[in-house]
Short mmCIF file of C-alpha atoms in Angstrom, two decimals:
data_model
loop_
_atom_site.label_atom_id
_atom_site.label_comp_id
_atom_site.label_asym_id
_atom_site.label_seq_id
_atom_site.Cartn_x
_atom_site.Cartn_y
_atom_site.Cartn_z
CA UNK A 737 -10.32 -9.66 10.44
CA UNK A 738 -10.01 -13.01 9.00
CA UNK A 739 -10.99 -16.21 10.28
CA UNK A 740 -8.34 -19.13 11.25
CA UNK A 741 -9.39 -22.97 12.30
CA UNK A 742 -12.87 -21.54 13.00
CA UNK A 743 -12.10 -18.36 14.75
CA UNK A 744 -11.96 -14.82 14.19
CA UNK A 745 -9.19 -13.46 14.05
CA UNK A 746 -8.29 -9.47 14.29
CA UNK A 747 -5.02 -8.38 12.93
CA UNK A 748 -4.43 -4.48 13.12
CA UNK A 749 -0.96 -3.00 13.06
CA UNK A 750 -0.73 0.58 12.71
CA UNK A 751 1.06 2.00 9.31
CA UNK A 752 3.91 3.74 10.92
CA UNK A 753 5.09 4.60 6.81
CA UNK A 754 1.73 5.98 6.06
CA UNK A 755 3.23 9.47 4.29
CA UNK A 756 2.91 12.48 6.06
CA UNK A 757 2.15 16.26 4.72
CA UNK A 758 4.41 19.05 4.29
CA UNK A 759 3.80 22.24 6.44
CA UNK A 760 1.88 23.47 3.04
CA UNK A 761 -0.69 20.51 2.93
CA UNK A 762 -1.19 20.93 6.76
CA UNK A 763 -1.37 24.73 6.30
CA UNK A 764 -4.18 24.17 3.55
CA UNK A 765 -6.29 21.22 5.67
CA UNK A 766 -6.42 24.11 8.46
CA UNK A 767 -7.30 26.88 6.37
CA UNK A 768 -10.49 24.90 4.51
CA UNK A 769 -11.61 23.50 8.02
CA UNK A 770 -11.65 27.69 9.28
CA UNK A 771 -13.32 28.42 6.12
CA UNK A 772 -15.95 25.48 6.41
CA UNK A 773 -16.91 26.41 10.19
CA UNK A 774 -17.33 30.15 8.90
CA UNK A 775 -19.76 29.13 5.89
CA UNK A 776 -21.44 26.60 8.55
CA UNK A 777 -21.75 29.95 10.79
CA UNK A 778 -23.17 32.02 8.26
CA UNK A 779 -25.59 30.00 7.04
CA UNK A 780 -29.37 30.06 7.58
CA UNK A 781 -29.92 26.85 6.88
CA UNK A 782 -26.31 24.96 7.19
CA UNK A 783 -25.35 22.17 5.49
CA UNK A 784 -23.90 20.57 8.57
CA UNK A 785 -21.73 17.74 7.68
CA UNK A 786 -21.09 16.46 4.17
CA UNK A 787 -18.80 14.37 1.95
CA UNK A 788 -16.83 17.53 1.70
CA UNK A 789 -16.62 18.52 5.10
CA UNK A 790 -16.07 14.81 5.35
CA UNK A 791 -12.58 15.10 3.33
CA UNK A 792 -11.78 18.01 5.52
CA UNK A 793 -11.95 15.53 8.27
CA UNK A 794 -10.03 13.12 7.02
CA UNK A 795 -7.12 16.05 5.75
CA UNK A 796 -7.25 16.77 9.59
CA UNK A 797 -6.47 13.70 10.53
CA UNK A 798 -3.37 13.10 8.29
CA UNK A 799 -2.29 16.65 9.06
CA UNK A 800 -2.46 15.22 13.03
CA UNK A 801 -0.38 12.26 12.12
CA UNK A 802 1.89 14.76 10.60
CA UNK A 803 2.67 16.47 14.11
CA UNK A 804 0.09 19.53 13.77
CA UNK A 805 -1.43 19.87 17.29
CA UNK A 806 -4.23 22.81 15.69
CA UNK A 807 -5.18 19.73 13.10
CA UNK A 808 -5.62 17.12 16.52
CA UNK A 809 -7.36 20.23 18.13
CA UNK A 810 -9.54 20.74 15.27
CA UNK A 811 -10.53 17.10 14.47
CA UNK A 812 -11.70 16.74 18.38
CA UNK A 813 -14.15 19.54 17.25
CA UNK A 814 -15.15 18.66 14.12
CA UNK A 815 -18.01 16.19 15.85
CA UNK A 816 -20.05 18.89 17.68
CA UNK A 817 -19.02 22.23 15.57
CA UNK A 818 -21.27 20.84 12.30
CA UNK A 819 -24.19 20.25 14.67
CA UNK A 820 -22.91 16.34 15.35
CA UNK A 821 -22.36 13.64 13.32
CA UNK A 822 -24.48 10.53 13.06
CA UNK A 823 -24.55 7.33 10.46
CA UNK A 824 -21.90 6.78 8.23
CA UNK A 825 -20.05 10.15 9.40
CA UNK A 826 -20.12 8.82 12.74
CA UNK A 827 -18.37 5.63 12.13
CA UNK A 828 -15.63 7.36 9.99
CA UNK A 829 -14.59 10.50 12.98
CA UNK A 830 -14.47 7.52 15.48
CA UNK A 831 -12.49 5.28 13.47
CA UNK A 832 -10.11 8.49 12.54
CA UNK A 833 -10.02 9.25 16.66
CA UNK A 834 -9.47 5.67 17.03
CA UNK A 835 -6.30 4.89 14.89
CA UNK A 836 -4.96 8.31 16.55
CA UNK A 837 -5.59 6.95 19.51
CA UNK A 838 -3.07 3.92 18.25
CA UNK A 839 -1.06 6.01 16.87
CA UNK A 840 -0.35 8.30 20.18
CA UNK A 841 -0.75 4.98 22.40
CA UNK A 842 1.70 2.32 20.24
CA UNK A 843 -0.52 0.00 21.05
CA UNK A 844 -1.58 -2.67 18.91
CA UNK A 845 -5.58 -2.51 19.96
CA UNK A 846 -8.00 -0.35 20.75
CA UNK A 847 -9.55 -2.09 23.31
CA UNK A 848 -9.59 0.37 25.75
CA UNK A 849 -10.33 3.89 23.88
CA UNK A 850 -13.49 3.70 24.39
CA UNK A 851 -12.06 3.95 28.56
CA UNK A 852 -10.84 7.12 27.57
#
């Protein structure tokens, strides 16, 4: 967002070269989201979300861009299976759902995923 003769202005392209993971990396992003959700399980007292759970997210979501349907799958459920999200862990699964969203879509805005 930048601002041009007095006006905002929002330029968002999606990265279409943004690199993708091998089988291996996707493998692994799956494997320590299964392992997270059976510590969160066992737990007494869970931690919920965290900065780590956090990067597990975000593995997920570059394992979806990479064509891994268990990774989309799992990043739908990541919001309700660590007993939600709020604040800044909010914000950063709906920006992830978003740019898959434009990603999936082609289009050049997300002005209508929240429709969806």
């Amino acid at each position: 967002i930048y601002f041009k003769n007095g006006k905002a202005v929002k330029d968002f392209r999606v990265n279409r070269e943004i690199p993708k993971y091998n089988d291996q990396e996707i493998q692994t992003a799956l494997k320590q989201y299964e392992q997270a959700v059976k510590l969160d399980a066992a737990s007494t007292n869970p931690n919920r979300v965290n900065n780590v759970n956090m990067e597990i997210a975000d593995r997920l979501f570059i394992s979806a861009l990479s064509g891994s349907q268990n990774a989309r799958t799992y990043l739908r459920a990541f919001k309700n299976h660590f007993g939600g999200l709020s604040g800044e862990y909010l914000e950063t699964w709906v920006d992830d759902m978003r740019k898959l969203y434009l990603w999936d879509t082609n289009k050049e805005t997300d002005d209508d995923f929240l429709k969806n």
